[in-house]
Coordinates of C-alpha atoms and ligand atoms in Angstrom, one line a residue:
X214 CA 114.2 126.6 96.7
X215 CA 111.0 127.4 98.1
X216 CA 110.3 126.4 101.6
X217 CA 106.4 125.2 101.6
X218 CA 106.8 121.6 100.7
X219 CA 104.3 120.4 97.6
X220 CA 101.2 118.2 98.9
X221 CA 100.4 115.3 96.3
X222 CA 97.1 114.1 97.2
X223 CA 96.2 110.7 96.0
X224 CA 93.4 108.9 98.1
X225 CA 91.3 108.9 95.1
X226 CA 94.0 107.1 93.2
X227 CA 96.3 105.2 95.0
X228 CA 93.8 105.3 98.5
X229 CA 90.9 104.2 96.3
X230 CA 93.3 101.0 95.6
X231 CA 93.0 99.9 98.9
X232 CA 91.5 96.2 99.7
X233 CA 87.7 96.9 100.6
X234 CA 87.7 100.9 99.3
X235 CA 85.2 101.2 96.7
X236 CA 84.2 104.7 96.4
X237 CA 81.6 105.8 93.5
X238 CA 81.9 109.6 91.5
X239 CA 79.9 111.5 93.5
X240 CA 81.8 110.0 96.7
X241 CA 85.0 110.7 94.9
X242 CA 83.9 114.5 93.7
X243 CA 82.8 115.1 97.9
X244 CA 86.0 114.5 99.3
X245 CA 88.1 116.5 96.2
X246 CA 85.9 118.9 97.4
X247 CA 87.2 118.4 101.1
X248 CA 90.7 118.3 99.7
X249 CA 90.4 121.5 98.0
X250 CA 89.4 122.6 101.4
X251 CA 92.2 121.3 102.9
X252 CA 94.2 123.1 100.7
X253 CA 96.3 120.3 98.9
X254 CA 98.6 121.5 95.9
X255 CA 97.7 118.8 94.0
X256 CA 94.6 115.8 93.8
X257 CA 95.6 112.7 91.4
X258 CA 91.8 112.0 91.1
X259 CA 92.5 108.7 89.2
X260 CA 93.4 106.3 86.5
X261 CA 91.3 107.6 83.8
X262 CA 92.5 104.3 81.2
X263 CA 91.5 102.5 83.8
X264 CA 87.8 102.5 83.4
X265 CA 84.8 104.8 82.5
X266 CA 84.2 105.4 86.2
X267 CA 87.4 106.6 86.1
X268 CA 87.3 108.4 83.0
X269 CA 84.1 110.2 84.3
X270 CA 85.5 111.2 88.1
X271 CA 88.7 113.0 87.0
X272 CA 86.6 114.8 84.3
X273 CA 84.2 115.9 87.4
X274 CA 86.7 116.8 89.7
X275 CA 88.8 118.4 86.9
X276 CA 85.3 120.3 86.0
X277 CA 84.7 121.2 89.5
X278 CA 87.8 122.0 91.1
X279 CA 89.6 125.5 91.2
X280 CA 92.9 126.8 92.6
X281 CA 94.3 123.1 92.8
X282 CA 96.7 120.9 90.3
X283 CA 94.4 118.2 89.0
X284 CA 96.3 114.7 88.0
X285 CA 95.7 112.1 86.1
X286 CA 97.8 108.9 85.8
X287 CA 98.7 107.5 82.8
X288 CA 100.7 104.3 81.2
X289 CA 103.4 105.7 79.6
X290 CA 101.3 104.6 76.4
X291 CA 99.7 106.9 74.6
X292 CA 96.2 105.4 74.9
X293 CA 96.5 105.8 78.7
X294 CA 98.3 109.8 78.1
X295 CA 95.3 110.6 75.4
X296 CA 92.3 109.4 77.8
X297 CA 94.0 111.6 81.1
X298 CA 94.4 114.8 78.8
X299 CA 90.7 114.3 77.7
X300 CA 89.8 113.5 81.1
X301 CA 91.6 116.6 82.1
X302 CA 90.1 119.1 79.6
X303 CA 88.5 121.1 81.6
X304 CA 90.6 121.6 84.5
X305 CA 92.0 124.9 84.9
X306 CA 95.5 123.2 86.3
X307 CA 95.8 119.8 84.8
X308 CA 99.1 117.2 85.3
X309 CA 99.5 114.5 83.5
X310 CA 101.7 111.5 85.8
X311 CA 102.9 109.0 83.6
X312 CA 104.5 106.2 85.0
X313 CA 107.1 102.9 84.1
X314 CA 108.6 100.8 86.4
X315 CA 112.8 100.9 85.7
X316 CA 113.7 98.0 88.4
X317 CA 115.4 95.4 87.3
X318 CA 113.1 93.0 88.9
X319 CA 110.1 94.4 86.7
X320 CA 112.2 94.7 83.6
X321 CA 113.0 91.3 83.6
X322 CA 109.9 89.5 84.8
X323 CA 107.1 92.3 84.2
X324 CA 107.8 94.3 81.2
X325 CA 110.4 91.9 79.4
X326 CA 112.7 95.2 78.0
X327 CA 116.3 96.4 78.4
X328 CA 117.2 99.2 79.8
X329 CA 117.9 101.4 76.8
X330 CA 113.8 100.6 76.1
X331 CA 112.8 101.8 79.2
X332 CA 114.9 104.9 78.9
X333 CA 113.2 105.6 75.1
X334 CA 109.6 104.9 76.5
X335 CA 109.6 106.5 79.7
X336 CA 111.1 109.8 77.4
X337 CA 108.2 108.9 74.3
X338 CA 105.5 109.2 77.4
X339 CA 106.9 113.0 78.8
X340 CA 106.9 113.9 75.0
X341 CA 103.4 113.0 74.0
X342 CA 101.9 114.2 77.2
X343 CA 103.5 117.7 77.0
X344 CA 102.1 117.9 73.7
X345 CA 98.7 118.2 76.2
X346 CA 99.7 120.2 79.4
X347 CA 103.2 122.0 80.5
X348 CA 102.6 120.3 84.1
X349 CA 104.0 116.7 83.4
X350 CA 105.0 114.1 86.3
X351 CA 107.3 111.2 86.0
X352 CA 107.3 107.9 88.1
X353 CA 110.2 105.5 87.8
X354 CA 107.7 102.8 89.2
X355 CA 110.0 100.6 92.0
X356 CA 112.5 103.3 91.4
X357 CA 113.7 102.4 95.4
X358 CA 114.6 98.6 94.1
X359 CA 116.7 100.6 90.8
X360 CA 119.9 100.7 90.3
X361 CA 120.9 104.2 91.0
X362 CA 123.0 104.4 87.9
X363 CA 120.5 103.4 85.7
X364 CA 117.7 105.4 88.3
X365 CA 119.8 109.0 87.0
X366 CA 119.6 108.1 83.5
X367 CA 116.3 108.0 83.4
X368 CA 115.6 111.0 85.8
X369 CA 118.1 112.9 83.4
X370 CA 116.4 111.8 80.2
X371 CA 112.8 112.3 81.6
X372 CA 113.7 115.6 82.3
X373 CA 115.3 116.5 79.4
X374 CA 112.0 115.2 77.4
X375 CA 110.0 117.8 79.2
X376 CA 108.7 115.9 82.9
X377 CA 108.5 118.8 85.8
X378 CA 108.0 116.9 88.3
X379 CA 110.2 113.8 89.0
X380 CA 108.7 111.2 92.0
X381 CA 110.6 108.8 92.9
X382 CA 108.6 105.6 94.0
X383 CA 108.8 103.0 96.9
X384 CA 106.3 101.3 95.1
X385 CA 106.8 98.4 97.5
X386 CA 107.5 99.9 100.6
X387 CA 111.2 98.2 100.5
X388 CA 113.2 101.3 101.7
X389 CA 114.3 102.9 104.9
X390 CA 114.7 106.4 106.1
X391 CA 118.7 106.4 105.6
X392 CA 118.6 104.4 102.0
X393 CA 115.9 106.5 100.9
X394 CA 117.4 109.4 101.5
X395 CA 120.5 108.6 100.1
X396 CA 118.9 108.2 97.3
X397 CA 117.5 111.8 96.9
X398 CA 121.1 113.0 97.5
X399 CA 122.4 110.5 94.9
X400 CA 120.4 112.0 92.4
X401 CA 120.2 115.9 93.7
X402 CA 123.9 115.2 93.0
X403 CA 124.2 113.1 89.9
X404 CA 121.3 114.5 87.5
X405 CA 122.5 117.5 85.4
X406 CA 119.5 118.5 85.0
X407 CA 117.5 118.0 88.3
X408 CA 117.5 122.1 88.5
X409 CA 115.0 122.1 86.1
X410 CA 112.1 119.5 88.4
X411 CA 110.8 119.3 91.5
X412 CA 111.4 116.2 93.2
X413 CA 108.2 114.0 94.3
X414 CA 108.5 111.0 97.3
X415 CA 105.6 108.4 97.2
X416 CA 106.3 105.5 99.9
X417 CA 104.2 102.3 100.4
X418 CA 103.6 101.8 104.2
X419 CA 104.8 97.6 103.9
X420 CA 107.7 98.0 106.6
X421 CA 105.9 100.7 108.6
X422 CA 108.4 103.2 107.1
X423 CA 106.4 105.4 104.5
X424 CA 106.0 108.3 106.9
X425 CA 109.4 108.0 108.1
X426 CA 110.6 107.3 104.5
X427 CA 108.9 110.4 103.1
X428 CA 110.2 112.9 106.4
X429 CA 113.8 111.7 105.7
X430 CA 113.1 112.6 101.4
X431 CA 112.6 115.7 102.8
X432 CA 115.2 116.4 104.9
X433 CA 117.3 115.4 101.7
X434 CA 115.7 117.8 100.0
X435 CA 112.3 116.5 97.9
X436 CA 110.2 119.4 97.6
X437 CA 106.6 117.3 97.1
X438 CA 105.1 114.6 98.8
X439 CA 102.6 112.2 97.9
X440 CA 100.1 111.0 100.2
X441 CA 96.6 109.5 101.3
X442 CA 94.4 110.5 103.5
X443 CA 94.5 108.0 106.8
X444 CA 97.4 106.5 105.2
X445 CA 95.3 104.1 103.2
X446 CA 96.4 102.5 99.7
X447 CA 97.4 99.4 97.8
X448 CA 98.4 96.7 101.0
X449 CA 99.4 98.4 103.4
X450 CA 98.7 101.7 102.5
X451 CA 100.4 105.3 101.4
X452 CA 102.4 107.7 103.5
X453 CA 99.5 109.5 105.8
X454 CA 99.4 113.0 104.7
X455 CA 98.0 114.1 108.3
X456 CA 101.7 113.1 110.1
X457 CA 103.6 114.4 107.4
X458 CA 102.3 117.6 107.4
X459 CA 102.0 117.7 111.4
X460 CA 105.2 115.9 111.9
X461 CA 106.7 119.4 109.9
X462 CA 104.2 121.6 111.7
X463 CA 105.0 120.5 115.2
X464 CA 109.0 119.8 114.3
X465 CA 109.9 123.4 112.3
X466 CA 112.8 123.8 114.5
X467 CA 114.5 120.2 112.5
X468 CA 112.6 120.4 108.8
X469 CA 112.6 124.2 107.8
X470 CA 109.7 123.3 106.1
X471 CA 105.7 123.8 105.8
X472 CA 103.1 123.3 103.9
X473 CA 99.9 124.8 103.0
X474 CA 97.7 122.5 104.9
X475 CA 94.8 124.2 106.6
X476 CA 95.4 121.6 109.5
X477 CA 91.9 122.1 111.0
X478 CA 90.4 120.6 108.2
X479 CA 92.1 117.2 108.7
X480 CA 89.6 115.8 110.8
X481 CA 86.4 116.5 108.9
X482 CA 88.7 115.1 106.1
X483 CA 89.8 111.9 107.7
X484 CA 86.3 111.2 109.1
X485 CA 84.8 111.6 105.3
X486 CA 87.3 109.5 104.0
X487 CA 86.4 106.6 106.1
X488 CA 83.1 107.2 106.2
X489 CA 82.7 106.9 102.5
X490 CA 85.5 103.8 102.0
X491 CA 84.2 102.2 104.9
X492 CA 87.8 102.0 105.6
X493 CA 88.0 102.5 109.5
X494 CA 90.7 104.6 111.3
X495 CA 92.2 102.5 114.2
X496 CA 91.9 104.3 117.4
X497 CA 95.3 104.9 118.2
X498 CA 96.2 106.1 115.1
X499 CA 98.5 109.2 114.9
X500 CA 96.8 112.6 115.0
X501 CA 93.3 111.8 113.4
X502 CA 92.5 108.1 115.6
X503 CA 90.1 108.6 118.4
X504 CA 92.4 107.9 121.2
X505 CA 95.2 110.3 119.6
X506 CA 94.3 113.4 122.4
X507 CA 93.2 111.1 125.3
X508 CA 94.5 111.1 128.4
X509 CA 94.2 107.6 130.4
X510 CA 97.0 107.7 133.3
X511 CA 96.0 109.7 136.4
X512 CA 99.7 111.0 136.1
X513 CA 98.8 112.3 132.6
X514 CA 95.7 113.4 133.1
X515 CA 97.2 115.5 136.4
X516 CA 99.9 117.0 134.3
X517 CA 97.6 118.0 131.2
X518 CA 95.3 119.9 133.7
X519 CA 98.1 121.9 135.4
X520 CA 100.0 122.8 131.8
X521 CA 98.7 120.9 128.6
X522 CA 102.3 120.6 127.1
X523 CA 103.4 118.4 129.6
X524 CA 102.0 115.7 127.4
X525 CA 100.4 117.0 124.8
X526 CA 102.9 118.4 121.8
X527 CA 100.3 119.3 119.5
X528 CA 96.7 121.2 120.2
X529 CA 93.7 118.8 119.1
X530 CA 92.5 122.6 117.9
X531 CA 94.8 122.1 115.5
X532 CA 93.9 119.5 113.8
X533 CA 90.4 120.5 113.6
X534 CA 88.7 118.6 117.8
X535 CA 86.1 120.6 118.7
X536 CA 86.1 121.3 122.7
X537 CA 82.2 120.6 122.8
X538 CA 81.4 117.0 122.1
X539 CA 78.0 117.0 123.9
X540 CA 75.7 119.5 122.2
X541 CA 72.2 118.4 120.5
X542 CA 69.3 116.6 122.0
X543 CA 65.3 115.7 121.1
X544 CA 64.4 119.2 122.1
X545 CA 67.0 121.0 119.9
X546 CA 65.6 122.4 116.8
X547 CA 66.5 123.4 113.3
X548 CA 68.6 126.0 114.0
X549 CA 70.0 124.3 116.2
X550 CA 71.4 121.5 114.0
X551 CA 72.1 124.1 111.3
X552 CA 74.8 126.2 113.5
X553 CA 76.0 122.7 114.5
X554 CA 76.8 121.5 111.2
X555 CA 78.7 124.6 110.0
X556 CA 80.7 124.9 113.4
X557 CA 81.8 121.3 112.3
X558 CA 82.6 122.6 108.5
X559 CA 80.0 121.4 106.5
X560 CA 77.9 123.1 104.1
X561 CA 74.2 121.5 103.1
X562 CA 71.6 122.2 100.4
X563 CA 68.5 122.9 101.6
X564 CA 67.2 119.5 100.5
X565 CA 70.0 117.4 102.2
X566 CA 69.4 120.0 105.6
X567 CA 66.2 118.7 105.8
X568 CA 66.9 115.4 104.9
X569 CA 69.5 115.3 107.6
X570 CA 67.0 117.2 109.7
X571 CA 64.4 114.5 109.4
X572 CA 66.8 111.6 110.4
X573 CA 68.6 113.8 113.2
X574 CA 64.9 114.2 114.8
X575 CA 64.3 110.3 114.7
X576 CA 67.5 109.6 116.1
X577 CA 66.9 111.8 118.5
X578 CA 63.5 110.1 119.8
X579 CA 65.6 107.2 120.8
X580 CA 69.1 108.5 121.5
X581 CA 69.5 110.8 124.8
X582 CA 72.3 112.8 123.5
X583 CA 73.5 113.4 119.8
X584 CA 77.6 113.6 120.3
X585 CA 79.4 114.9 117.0
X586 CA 80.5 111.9 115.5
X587 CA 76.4 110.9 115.0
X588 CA 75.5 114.5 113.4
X589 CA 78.6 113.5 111.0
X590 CA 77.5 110.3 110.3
X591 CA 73.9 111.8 109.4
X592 CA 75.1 113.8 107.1
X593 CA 77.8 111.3 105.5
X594 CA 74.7 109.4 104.6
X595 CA 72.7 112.7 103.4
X596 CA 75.6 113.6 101.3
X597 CA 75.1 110.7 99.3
X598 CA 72.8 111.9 96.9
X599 CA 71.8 108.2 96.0
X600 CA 68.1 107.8 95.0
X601 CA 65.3 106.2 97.2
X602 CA 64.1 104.0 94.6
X603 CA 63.4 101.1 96.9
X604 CA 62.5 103.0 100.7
X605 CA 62.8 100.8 103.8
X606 CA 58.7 100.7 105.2
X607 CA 58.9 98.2 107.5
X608 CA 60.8 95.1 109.0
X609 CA 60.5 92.0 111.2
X610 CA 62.9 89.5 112.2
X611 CA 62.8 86.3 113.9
X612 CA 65.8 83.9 115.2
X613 CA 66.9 82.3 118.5
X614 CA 67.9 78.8 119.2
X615 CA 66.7 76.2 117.6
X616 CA 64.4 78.2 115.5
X617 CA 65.0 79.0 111.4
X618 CA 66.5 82.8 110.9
X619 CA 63.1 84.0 109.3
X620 CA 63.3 87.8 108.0
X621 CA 60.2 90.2 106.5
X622 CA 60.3 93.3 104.6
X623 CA 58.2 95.5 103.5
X624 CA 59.9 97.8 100.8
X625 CA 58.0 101.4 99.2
X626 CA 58.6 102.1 96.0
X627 CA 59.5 105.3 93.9
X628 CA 55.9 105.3 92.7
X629 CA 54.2 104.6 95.8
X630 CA 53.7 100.8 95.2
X631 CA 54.5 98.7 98.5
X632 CA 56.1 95.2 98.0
X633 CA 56.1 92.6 100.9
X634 CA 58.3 89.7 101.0
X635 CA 59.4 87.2 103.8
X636 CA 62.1 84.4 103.2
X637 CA 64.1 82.4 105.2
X638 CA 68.3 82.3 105.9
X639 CA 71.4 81.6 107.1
X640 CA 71.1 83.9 109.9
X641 CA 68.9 86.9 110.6
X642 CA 71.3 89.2 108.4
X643 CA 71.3 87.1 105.6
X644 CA 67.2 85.9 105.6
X645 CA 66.8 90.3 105.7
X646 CA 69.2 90.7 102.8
X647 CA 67.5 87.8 101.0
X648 CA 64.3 89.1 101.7
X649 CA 65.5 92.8 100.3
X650 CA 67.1 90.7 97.1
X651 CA 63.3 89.0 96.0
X652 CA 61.4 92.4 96.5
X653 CA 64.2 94.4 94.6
X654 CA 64.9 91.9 92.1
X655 CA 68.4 92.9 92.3
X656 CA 70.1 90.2 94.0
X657 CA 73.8 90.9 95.5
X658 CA 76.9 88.8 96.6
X659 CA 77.9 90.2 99.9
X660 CA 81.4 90.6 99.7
X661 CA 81.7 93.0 103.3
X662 CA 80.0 93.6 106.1
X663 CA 81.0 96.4 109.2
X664 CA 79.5 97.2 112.1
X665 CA 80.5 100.1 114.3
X666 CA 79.7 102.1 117.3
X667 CA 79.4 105.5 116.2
X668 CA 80.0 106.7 119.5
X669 CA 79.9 105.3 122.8
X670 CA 77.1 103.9 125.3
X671 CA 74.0 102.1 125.4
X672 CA 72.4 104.0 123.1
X673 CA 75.2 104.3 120.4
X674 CA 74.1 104.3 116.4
X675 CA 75.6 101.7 114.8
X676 CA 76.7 102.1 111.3
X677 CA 76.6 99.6 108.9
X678 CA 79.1 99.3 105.8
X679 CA 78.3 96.7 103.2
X680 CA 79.9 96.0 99.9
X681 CA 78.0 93.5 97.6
X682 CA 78.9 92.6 94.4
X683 CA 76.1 93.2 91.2
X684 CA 76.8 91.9 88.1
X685 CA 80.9 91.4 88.3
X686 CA 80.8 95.3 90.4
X687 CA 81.5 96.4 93.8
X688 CA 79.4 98.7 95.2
X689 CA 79.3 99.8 98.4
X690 CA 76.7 100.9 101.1
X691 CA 76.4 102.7 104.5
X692 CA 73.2 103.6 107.2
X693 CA 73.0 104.8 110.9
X694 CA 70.7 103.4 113.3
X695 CA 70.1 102.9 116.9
X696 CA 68.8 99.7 115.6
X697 CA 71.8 97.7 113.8
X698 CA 69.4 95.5 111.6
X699 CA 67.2 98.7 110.7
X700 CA 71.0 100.0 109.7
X701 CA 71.8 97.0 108.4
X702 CA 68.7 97.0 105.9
X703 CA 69.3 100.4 105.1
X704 CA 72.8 99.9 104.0
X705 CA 71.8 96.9 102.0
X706 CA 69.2 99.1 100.8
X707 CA 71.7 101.8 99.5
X708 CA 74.0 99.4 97.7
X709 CA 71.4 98.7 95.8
X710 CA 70.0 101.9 95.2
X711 CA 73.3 103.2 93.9
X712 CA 73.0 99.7 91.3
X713 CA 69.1 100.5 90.9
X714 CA 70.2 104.0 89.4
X715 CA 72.9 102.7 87.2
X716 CA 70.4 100.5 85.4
X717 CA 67.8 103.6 85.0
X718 CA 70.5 105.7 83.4
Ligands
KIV1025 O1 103.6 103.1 94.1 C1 103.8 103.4 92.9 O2 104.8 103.1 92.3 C2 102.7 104.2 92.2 C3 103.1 104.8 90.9 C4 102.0 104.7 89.9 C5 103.4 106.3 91.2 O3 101.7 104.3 92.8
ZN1026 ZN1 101.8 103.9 94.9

């Protein structure tokens, strides 16, 4: 057995299934990008059945990506196995996952079938999709709430039919470390065949257990793990792939294991992530949240200044904190910035460097210093690529007690042509976004809308994360500002952009 653990990537599948996520393809083709970075073994870069956005961002990413296992998930249908191999044509390592829940709970209520059924369509699915690639997965879906009888059967017939790779899902996050692991013996022990697969985990995070779930698969001897970026997913989220991989970084003595995470990616990667899903990362999360390297206690903070490892069992290095937060000003120029944003691992056109350049200078006429986290949010917006087809001029907003919310905008056009319109609301944000709707002509339904400090003090940028809902879509939008209705606008403004483009194609 080899001892690097497998990384199973699947933010852009399961992650992307989180409440409030809504990421488009080039967002989705960015951070496989980042995750190729990292150095993942393998990105499940969607549901290509699912829809044609689908369809079209595992084709990208399959296109795009080299040196890294591309899957696709798949009904074990053969509609659902046919669109993931065509998806999947073009990349140079494809997997096809096909899943079928097996619990007796979804037998009887979801998928009305016996046993024997299951067992003849879960081996019909391996069979048609290795008739596409060698590099076939199998899910038992709810395969924690099986019977473990019936569970080996259908590991043993799945691999018999051809499936590589068996995972073995907590699809509802019901297990716990010691049942879940018993598990993996029971069928390390039971299945004739399990030589001949790797063995896959994929917890839910409902009790809080998915990272503890997945660390005690291991232990039992799974050899891949799937994962999301910041833990996020369907409810309460995935197993996070940041404290699985530094939970067997930091404790090598107990797990024999590693991976091939370059671990001072998983910032950049975590901050991407919730920059483009809007999903935020609390700040005491594990490893990646804000507070996970700060020192409050005087006690603490003595003891990390005489020897680090008195309370610090990991480096922030590491994981990819740069010492110098405090760096970039209204004096600093372009080369300035440029060295900046490679030091923090990110690599610009020309046209999105000057872009970014542009909006780093006017932030930097009203904001004293320009931390890290604002050059990143810059150039989360830059990276984009959505089109200015309607270009924030100018705005004015009126409100107080007693007085009707009363919002003007003034939008430019792609062809120069300057619409002004002024309306009336329920507040100031909503009288701006109505205001935005009548000189678009794209009304939305706001569905979400974020604030937050990009960093701390007066003169902190907010960002702004809306998701508004055009014709039966969600489509989501972001902007920095110093000025949260200028952001505010400007996020609106995006949303619609990202629509405005749609209708041209
Ligand atoms: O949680 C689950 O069961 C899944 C499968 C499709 C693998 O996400
Ligand atoms: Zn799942």
């Amino acid at each position: 057995m080899t001892n690097n653990i497998i990384i199973f990537d699947t933010t852009l599948r399961d992650g992307e299934q989180s409440p409030g996520a809504s990421l488009d393809i080039n967002e989705k083709v960015q951070i496989a990008r980042q995750l190729a970075l990292l150095n993942v073994d393998v990105i499940e870069a969607g549901f290509p059945v699912s829809s044609p956005g689908d369809f079209e961002s595992v084709s990208r990413i399959a296109q795009e990506i080299r040196g890294v296992s591309v899957s696709g998930l798949a009904r074990a249908v053969e509609k659902d196995i046919d669109s993931a191999a065509k998806a999947l044509e073009k990349a140079e390592k494809p997997r096809i996952h096909v899943f079928l829940a097996t619990s007796e709970i979804h037998r009887k209520y979801k998928l009305l079938k016996a046993k024997e059924e299951i067992i003849h369509l879960a081996v019909k699915g391996v069979r048609h999709a290795r008739k596409y690639v060698d590099d076939v997965e199998f899910s038992p879906e709810d395969a924690s709430r099986t019977e473990l009888d019936f569970l080996i059967q259908v590991v043993e017939a799945v691999i018999g039919a051809g499936a590589r790779t068996v995972n073995i899902p907590d699809t509802v996050g019901y297990a716990v470390p010691d049942h879940y692991a018993a598990i993996i013996r029971g069928l390390k022990e039971h299945v004739k065949n399990i030589g001949k697969a790797i063995i896959s985990v994929h917890c839910h995070n409902d009790l809080g257990l998915a990272v503890a779930n997945s660390l005690a698969a291991i232990k039992a001897g799974a050899q891949q793990v799937e994962c999301t970026i910041n833990g996020i997913g369907e409810r309460a989220g995935n197993a996070a792939l940041e404290e699985i991989v530094m939970a067997m970084k930091t404790r090598h003595d107990f797990y024999q294991r590693s991976t091939r995470i370059v671990t001072r990616e998983l910032i950049a990667t975590s901050r991407l992530v919730s920059t483009l899903t809007g999903l935020r990362v609390q700040r005491n999360k594990a490893i990646v949240g804000e507070n996970a390297f700060a020192h409050q206690s005087g006690v603490h903070q003595d003891g990390v200044i005489k020897e680090r490892t008195t309370y610090e069992i990991m480096k922030p290095e590491d994981v990819g904190y740069l010492k110098t937060r405090l760096v970039l000003g209204k004096l600093s120029g372009r080369n300035a910035l440029k060295t900046r944003i490679k030091e923090l691992g990110y690599e610009l056109s020309d046209s999105e460097f000057e872009r970014a350049f542009e909006e780093f200078k006017h932030i930097a006429d009203k904001k004293k210093e320009i931390f890290d986290e604002d050059i990143e949010a810059i150039i989360g917006i830059e990276k984009m690529e959505v089109p200015h087809i309607f270009q924030l001029e100018s705005l004015s907003i009126s409100y107080g007690p007693n007085t009707v919310p009363t919002a003007g905008v003034r939008l430019k056009l792609q062809d120069g042509r300057l619409v002004d319109n002024a309306t009336i609301g329920d507040g100031p944000i909503d009288a701006l976004f109505k205001a935005i709707d009548l000189s678009t002509g794209i009304p939305g339904k706001l569905q979400d809308y974020n604030i937050r400090a990009v960093t701390s003090g007066k003169d902190a940028m907010g960002e702004v994360f809306v998701n508004i809902e055009v014709d039966g879509k969600t489509i989501g939008g972001r902007a920095v500002s110093t000025d949260i209705i200028e952001a505010s606008a400007k996020a609106y403004l995006n949303a619609v952009n990202k629509v405005a483009a749609m209708k041209v194609k």
